[in-house]
mmCIF file of C-alpha atoms in Angstrom:
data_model
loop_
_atom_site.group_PDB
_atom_site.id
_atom_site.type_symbol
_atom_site.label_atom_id
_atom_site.label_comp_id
_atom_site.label_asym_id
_atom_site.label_seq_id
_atom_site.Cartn_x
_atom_site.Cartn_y
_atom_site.Cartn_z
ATOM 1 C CA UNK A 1 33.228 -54.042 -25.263
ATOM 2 C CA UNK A 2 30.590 -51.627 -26.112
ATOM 3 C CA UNK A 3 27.901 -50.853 -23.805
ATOM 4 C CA UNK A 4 24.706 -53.144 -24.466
ATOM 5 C CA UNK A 5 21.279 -50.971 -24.569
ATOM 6 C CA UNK A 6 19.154 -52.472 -21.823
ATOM 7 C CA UNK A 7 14.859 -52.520 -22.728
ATOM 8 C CA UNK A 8 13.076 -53.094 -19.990
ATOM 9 C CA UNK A 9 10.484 -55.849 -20.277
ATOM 10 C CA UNK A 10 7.860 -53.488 -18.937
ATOM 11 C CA UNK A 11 8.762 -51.404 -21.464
ATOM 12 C CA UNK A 12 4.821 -50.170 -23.141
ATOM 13 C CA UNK A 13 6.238 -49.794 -26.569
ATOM 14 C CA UNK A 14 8.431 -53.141 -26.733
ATOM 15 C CA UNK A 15 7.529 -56.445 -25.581
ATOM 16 C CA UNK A 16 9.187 -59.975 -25.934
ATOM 17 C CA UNK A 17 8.578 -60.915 -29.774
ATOM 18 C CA UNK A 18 9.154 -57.682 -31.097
ATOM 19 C CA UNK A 19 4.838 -57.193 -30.785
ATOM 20 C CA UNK A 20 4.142 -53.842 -30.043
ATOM 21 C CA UNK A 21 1.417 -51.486 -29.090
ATOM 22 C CA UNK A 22 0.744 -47.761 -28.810
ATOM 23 C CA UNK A 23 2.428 -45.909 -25.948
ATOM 24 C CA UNK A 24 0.092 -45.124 -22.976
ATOM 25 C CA UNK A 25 0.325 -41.142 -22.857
ATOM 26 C CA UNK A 26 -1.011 -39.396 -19.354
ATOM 27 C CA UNK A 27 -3.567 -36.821 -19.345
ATOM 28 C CA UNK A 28 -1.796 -34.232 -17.572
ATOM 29 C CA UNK A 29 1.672 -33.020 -15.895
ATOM 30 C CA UNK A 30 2.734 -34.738 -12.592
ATOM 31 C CA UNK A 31 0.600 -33.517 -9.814
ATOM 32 C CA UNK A 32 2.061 -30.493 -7.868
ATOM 33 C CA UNK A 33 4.864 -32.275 -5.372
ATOM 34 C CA UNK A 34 6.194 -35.114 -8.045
ATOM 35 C CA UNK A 35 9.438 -35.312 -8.759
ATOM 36 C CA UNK A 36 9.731 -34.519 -12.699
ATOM 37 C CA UNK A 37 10.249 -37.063 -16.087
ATOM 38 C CA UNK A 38 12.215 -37.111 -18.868
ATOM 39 C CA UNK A 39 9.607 -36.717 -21.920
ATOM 40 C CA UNK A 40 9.650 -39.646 -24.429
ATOM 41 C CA UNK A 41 10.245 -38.511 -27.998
ATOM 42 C CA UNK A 42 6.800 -37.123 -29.541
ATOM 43 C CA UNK A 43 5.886 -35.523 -26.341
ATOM 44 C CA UNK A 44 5.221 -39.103 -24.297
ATOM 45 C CA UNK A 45 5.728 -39.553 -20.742
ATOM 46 C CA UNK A 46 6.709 -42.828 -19.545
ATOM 47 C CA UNK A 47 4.167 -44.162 -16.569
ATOM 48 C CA UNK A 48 6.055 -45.397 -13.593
ATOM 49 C CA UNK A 49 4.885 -48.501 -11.804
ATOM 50 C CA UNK A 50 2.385 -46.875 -9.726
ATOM 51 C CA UNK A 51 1.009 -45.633 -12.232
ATOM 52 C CA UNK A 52 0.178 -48.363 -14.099
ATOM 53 C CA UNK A 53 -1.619 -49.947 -11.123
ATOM 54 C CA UNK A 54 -3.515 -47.297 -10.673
ATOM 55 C CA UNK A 55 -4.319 -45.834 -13.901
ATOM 56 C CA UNK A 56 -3.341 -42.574 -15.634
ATOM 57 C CA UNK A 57 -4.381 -39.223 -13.678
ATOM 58 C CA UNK A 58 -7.429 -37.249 -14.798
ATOM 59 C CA UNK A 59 -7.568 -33.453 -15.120
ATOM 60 C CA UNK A 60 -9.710 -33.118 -11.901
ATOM 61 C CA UNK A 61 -8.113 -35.360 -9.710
ATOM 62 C CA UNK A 62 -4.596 -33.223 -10.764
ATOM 63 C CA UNK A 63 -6.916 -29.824 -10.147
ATOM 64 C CA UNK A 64 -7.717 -31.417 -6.771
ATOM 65 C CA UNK A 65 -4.414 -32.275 -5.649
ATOM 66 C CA UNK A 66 -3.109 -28.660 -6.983
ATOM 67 C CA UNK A 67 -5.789 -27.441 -4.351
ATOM 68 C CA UNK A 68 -4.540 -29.460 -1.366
ATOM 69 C CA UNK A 69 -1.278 -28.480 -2.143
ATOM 70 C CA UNK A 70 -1.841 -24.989 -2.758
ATOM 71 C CA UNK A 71 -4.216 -24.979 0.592
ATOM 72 C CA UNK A 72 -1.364 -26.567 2.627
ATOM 73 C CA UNK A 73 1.086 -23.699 1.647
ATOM 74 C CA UNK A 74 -1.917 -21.188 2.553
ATOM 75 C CA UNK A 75 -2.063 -22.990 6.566
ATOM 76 C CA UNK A 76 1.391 -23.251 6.761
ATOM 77 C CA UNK A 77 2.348 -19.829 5.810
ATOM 78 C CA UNK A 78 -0.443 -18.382 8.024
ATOM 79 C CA UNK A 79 1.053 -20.666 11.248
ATOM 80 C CA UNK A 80 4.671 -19.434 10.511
ATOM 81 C CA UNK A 81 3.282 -15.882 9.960
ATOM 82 C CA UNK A 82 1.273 -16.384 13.430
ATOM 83 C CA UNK A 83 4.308 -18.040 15.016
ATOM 84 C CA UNK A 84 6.975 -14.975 14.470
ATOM 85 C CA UNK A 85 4.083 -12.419 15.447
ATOM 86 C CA UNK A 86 4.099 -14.033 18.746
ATOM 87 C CA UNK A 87 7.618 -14.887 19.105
ATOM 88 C CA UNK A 88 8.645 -11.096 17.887
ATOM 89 C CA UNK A 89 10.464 -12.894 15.384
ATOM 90 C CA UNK A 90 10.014 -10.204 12.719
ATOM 91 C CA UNK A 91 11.118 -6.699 11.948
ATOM 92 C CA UNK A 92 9.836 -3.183 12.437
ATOM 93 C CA UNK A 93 12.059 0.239 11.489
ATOM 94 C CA UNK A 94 12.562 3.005 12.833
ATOM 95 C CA UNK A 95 9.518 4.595 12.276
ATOM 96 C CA UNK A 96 7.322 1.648 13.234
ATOM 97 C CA UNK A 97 6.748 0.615 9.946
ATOM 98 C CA UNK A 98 5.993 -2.900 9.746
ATOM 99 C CA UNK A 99 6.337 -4.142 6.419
ATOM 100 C CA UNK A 100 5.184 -8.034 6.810
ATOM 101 C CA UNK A 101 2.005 -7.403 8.318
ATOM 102 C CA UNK A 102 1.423 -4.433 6.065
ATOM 103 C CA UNK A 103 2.021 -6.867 3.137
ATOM 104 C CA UNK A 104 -0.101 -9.906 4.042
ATOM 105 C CA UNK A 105 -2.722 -8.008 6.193
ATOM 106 C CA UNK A 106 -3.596 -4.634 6.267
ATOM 107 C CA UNK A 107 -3.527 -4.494 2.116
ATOM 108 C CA UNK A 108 -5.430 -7.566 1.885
ATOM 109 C CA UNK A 109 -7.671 -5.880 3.741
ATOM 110 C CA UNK A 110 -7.830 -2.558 2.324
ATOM 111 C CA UNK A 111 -7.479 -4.288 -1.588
ATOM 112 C CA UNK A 112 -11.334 -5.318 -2.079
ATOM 113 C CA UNK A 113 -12.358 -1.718 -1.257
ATOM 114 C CA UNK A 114 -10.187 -0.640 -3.754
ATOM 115 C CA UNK A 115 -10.665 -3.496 -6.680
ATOM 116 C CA UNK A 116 -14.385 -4.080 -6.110
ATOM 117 C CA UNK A 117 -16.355 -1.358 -3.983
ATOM 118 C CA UNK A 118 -14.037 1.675 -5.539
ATOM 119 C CA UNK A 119 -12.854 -0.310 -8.452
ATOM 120 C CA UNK A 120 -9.707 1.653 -9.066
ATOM 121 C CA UNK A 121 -8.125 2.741 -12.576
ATOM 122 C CA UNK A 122 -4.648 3.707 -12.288
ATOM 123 C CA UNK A 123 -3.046 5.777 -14.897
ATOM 124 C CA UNK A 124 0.884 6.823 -15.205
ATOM 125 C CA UNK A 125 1.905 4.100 -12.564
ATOM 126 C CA UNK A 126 5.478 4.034 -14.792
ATOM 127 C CA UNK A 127 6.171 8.143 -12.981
ATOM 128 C CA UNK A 128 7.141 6.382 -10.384
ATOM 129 C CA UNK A 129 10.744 5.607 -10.383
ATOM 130 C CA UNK A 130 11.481 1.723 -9.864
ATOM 131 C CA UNK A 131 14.334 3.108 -7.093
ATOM 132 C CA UNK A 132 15.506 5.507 -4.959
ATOM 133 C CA UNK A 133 13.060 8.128 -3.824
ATOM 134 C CA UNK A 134 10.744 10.051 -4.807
ATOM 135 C CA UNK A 135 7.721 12.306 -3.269
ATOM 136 C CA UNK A 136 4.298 11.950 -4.525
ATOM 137 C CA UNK A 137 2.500 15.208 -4.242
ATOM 138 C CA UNK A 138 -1.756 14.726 -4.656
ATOM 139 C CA UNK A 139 -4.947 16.798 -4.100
ATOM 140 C CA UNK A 140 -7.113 15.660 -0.530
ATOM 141 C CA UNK A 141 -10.910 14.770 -0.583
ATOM 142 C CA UNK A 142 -13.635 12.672 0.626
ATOM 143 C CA UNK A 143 -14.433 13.975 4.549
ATOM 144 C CA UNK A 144 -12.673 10.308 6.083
ATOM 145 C CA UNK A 145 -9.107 10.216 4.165
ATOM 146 C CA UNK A 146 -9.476 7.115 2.672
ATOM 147 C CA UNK A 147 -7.707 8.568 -0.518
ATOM 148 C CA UNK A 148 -4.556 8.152 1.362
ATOM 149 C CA UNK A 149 -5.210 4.090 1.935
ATOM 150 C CA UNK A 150 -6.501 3.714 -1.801
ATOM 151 C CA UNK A 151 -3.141 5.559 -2.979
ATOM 152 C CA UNK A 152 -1.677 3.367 -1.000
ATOM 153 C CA UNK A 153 -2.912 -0.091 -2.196
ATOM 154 C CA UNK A 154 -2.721 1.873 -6.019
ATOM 155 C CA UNK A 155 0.884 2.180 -5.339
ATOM 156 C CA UNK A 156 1.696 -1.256 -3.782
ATOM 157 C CA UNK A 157 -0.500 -3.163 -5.940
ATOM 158 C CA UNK A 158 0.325 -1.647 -9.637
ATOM 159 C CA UNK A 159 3.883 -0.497 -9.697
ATOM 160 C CA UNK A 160 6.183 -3.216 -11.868
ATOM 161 C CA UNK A 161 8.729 -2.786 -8.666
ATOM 162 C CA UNK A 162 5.981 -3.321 -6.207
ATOM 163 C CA UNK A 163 7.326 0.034 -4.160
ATOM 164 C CA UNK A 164 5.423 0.941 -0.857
ATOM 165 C CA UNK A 165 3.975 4.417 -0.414
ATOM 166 C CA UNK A 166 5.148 5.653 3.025
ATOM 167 C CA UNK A 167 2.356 8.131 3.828
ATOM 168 C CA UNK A 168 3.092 11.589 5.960
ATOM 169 C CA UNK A 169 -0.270 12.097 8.169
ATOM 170 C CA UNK A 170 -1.550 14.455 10.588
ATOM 171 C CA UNK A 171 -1.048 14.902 14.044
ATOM 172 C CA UNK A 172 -4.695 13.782 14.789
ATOM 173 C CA UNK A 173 -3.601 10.601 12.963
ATOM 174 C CA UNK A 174 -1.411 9.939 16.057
ATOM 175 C CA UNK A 175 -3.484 11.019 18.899
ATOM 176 C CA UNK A 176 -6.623 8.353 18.246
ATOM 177 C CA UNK A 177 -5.811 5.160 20.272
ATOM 178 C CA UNK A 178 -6.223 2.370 17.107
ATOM 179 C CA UNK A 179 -5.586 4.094 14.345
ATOM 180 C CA UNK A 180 -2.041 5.503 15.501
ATOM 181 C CA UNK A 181 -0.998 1.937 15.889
ATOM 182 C CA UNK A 182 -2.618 0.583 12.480
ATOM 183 C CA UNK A 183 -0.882 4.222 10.836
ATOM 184 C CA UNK A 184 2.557 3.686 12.304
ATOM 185 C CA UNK A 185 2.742 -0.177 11.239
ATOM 186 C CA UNK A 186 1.498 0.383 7.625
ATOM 187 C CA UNK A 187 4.204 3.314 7.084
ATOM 188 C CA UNK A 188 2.475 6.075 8.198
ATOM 189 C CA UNK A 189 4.942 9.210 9.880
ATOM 190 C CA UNK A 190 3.744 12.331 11.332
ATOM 191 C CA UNK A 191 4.009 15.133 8.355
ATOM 192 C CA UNK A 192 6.913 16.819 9.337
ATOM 193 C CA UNK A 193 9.810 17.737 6.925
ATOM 194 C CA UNK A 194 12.652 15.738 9.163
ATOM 195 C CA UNK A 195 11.279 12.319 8.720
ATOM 196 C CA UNK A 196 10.536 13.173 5.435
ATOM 197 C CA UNK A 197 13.736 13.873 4.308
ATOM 198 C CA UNK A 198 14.875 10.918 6.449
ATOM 199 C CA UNK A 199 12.780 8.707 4.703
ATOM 200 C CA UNK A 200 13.412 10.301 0.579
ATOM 201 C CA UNK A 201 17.417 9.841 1.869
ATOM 202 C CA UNK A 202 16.873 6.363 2.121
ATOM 203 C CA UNK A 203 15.250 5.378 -1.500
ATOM 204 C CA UNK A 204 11.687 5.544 -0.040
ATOM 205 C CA UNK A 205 8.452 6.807 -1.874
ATOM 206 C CA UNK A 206 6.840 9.313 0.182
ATOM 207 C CA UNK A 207 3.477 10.514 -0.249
ATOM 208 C CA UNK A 208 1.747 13.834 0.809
ATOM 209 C CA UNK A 209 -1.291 15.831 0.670
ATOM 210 C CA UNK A 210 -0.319 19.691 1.486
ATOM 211 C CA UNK A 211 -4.130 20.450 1.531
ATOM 212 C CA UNK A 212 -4.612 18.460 4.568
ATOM 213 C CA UNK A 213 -7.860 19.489 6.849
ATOM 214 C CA UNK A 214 -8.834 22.246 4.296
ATOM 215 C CA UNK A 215 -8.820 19.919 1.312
ATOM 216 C CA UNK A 216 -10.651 16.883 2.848
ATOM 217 C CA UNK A 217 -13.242 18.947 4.848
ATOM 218 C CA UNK A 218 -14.115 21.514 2.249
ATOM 219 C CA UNK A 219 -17.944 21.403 1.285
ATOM 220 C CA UNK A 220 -19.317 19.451 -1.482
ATOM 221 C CA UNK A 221 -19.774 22.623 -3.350
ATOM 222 C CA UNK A 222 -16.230 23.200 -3.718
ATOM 223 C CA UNK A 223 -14.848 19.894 -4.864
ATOM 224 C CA UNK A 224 -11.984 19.016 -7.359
ATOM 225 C CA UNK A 225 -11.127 22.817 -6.839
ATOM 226 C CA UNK A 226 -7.580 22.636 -4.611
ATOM 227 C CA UNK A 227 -7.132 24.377 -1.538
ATOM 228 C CA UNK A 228 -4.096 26.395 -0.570
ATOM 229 C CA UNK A 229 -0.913 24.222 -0.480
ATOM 230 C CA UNK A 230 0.608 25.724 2.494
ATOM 231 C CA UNK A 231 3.936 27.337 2.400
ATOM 232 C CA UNK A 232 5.496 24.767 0.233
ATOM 233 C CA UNK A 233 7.409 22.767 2.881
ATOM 234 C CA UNK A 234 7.417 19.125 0.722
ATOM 235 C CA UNK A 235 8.952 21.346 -2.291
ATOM 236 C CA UNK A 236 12.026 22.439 0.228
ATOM 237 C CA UNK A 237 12.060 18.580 1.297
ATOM 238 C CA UNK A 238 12.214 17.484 -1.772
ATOM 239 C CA UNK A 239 14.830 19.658 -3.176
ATOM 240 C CA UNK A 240 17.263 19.013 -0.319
ATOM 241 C CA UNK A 241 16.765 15.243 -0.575
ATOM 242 C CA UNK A 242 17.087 15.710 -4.874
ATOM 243 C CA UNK A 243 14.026 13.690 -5.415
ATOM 244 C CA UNK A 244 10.986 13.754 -8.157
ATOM 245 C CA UNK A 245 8.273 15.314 -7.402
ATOM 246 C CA UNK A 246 5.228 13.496 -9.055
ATOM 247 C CA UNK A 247 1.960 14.942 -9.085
ATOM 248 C CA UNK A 248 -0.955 12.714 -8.506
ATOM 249 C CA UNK A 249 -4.550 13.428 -9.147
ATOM 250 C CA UNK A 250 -7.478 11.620 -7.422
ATOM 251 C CA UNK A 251 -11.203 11.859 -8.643
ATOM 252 C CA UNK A 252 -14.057 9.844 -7.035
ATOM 253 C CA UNK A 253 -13.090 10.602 -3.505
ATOM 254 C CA UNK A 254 -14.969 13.556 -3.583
ATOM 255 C CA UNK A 255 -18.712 11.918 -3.593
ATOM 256 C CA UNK A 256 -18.082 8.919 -1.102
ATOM 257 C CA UNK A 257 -19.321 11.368 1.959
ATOM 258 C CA UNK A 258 -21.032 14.228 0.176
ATOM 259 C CA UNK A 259 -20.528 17.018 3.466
ATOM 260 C CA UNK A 260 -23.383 19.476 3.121
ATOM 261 C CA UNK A 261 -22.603 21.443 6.416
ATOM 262 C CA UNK A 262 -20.321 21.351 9.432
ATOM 263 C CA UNK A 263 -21.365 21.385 13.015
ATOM 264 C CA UNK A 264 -18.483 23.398 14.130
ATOM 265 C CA UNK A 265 -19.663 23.359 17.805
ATOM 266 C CA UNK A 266 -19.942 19.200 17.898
ATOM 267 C CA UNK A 267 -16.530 19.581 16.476
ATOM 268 C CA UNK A 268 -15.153 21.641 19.488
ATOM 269 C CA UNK A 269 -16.998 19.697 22.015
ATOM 270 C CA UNK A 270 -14.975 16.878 20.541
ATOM 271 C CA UNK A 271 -11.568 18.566 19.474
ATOM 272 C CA UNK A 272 -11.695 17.698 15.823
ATOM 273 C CA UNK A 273 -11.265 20.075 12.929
ATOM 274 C CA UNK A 274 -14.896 19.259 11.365
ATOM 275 C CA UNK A 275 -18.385 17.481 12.397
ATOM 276 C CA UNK A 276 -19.354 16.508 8.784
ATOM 277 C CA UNK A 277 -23.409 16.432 8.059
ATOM 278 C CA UNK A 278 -23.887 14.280 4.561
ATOM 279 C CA UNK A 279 -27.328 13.225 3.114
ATOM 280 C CA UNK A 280 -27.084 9.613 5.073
ATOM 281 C CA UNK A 281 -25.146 10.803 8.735
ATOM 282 C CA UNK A 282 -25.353 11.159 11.637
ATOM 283 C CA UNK A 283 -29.245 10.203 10.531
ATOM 284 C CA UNK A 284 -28.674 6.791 9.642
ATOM 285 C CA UNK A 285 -26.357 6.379 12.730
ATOM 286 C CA UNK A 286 -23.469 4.005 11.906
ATOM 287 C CA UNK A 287 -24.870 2.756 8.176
ATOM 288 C CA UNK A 288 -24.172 6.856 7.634
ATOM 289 C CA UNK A 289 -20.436 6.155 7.621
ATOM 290 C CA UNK A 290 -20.705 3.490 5.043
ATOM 291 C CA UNK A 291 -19.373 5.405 1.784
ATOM 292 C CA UNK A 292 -20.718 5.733 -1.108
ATOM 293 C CA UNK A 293 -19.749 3.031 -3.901
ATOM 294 C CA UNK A 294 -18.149 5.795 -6.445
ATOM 295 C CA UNK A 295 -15.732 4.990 -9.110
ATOM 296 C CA UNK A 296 -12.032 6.340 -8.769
ATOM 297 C CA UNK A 297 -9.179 7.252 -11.222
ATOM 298 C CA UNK A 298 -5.641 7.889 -9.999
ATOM 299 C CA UNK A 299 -3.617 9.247 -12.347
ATOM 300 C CA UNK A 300 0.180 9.807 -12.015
ATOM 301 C CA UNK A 301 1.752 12.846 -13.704
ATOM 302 C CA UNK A 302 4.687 13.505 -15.318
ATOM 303 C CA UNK A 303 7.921 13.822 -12.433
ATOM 304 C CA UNK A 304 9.410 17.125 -11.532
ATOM 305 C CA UNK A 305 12.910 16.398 -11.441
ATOM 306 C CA UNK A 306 14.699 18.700 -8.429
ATOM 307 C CA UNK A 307 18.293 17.223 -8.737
ATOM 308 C CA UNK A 308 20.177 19.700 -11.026
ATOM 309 C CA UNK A 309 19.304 22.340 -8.443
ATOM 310 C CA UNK A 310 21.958 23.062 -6.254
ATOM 311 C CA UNK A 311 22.116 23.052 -1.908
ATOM 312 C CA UNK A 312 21.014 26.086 -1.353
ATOM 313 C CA UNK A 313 18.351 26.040 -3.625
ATOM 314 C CA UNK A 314 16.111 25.150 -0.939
ATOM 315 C CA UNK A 315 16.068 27.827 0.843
ATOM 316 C CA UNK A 316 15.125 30.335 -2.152
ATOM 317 C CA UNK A 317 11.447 31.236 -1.365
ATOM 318 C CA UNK A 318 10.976 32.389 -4.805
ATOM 319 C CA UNK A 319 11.780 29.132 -6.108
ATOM 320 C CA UNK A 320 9.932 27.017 -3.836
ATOM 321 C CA UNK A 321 6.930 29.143 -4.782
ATOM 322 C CA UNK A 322 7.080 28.654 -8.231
ATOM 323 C CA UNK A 323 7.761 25.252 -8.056
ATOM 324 C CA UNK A 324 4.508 24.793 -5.652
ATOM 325 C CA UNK A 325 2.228 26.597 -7.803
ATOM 326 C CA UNK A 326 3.500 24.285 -10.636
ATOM 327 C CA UNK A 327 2.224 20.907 -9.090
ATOM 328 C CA UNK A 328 -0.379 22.298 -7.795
ATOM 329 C CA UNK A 329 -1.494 23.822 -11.130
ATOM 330 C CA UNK A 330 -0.459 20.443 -12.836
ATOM 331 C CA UNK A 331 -2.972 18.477 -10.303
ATOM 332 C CA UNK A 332 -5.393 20.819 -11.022
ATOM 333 C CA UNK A 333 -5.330 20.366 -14.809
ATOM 334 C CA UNK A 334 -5.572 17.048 -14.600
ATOM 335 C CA UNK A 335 -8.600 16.595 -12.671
ATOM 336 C CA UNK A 336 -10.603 18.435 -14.650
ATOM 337 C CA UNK A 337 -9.138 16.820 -17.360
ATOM 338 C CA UNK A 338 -10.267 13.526 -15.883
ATOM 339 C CA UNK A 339 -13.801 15.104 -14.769
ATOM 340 C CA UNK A 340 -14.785 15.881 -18.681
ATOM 341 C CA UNK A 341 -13.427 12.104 -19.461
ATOM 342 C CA UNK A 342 -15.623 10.821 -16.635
ATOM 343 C CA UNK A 343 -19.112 9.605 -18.054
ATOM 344 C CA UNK A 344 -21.157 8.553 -14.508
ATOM 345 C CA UNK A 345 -19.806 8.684 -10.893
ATOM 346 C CA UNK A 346 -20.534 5.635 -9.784
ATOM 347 C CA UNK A 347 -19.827 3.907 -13.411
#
């Protein structure tokens, strides 16, 4: 016996005497949480029982509901987030790097400074390799590093693979009570070549700044021109790891804290490498530290590939010289290639 097609009475489009009227169509899509329909043909959704009680829903009760919902997710990912950072219930390397409180923390924190108070372009984001490592090599500025966090967030934020920049910092990083805690769980190491290499040997994207006190303390007269790049220690790192090299080029750091002289005995007295002066501190007292709202470009050069060389190419010091003086003299292009692009600092 062949199977009998069953209409049901509520049918909209089919009622008893063959009468019938247009389908009802809804508005929108179920709201967020519903369990899906099958679409009638022509695009028409059939309205459940419930729904024909209460009517079809409108656009802004559906927006409304989509907020709950998507404010429910917020609170109950922040309580499970604040549950395993009390319980210890989450995971930190070897180097103290804490990657889930780096992601939903300490870049949402550092992200506005970068999207709306530095408003950062990135350029050549695709020079970074979507795996395995690779050692980002860029120029140092600004008095307070906060080039490092803004290459960072620039990395993190605009890379297709979303890759995380592990940072190598200073010593002083590590001595100052707050900051060596915030450094070490956002991926920060000390800048030496054995974690380094540790960390390019394991597929991670390392960042450095060879100019380190000279470039970032230098006077406002002397900016965008690089300082000495050391004895090339990230190009021997590099080379035994077989990483890229990329060079990286930051402009707009310079201007934030424009250092117009150096109170070298303040800076003994408190066992730092520089007491900046700037047109707005120490004379404005804490609104002196504020920086200044410039606009940055961070540009990403072409890589330096260092795997056809072989082992014991790393301890050549001709080679390592030459291959130093070529990102450096890449960075340096490219900044003043950027400077002559640049129209206003601050637009």
């Amino acid at each position: 016996m062949a199977d009998a097609k069953v209409i049901p009475f509520d049918d909209d489009r089919t009622r008893p005497g063959g009468a019938q009227r247009p389908a009802r169509r809804r508005s929108v899509s179920a709201a967020a949480g519903a369990a899906p329909v099958s679409a009638l043909p022509g695009g028409e959704v059939p309205m459940g029982a419930e729904e024909a009680e209460e009517g079809a829903v409108t656009p802004q009760e559906a927006q409304e509901a989509a907020g709950r919902g998507d404010w429910d997710r917020r609170i109950a990912g922040g309580l499970a987030f604040l549950r395993r950072r009390v319980t210890g219930d989450y995971e930190v390397d070897e180097f103290g790097y804490d990657k889930e409180l780096t992601d939903q923390v300490l870049m949402s924190m550092l992200r506005p400074l970068a999207d709306k108070y530095f408003r950062v372009e990135v350029k050549g984001i695709e020079n970074i390799p979507s795996d395995g490592g690779a050692l980002i090599v860029a120029n140092h500025s600004g008095t307070l590093p906060l080039d490092g966090l803004m290459l960072q967030v620039a990395v993190h934020d605009n890379h297709p693979a979303n890759r995380h920049l592990r940072l190598l910092a200073a010593d002083l990083v590590f001595m100052l009570p707050v900051v060596n805690e915030l450094a070490r769980k956002a991926g920060h190491t000390l800048a030496c070549a054995e974690d380094a290499q540790r960390l390019l040997e394991r597929g991670e994207v390392v960042g450095v700044m060879p100019e380190g006190f000279k470039g970032i303390g230098k006077p406002f007269g002397d900016r965008y021109k690089l300082q000495r790049f050391g004895r090339g220690g990230f190009v021997s790192t590099a080379l035994r790891a077989g990483v890229p090299i990329v060079p990286c080029s930051i402009v707009g750091a310079e201007e934030i804290y424009p250092m117009i002289g150096n109170s070298k005995t303040l800076a003994r007295v408190l066992g730092i490498p520089y007491f900046p002066i700037t047109p707005t501190f120490p004379w404005l007292g804490p609104l002196g530290a504020v920086p200044l709202p410039t606009k940055w470009t961070i540009q990403f050069g072409e890589p330096i590939p260092t795997d056809s060389y072989p082992p014991e190419a790393a301890e050549d010091p001709m080679l390592m010289f030459n291959l130093t003086d070529q990102v450096r003299e890449q960075i340096q292009h490219t900044l003043y290639k950027l400077l002559v692009q640049r129209r206003s600092v601050f637009f």
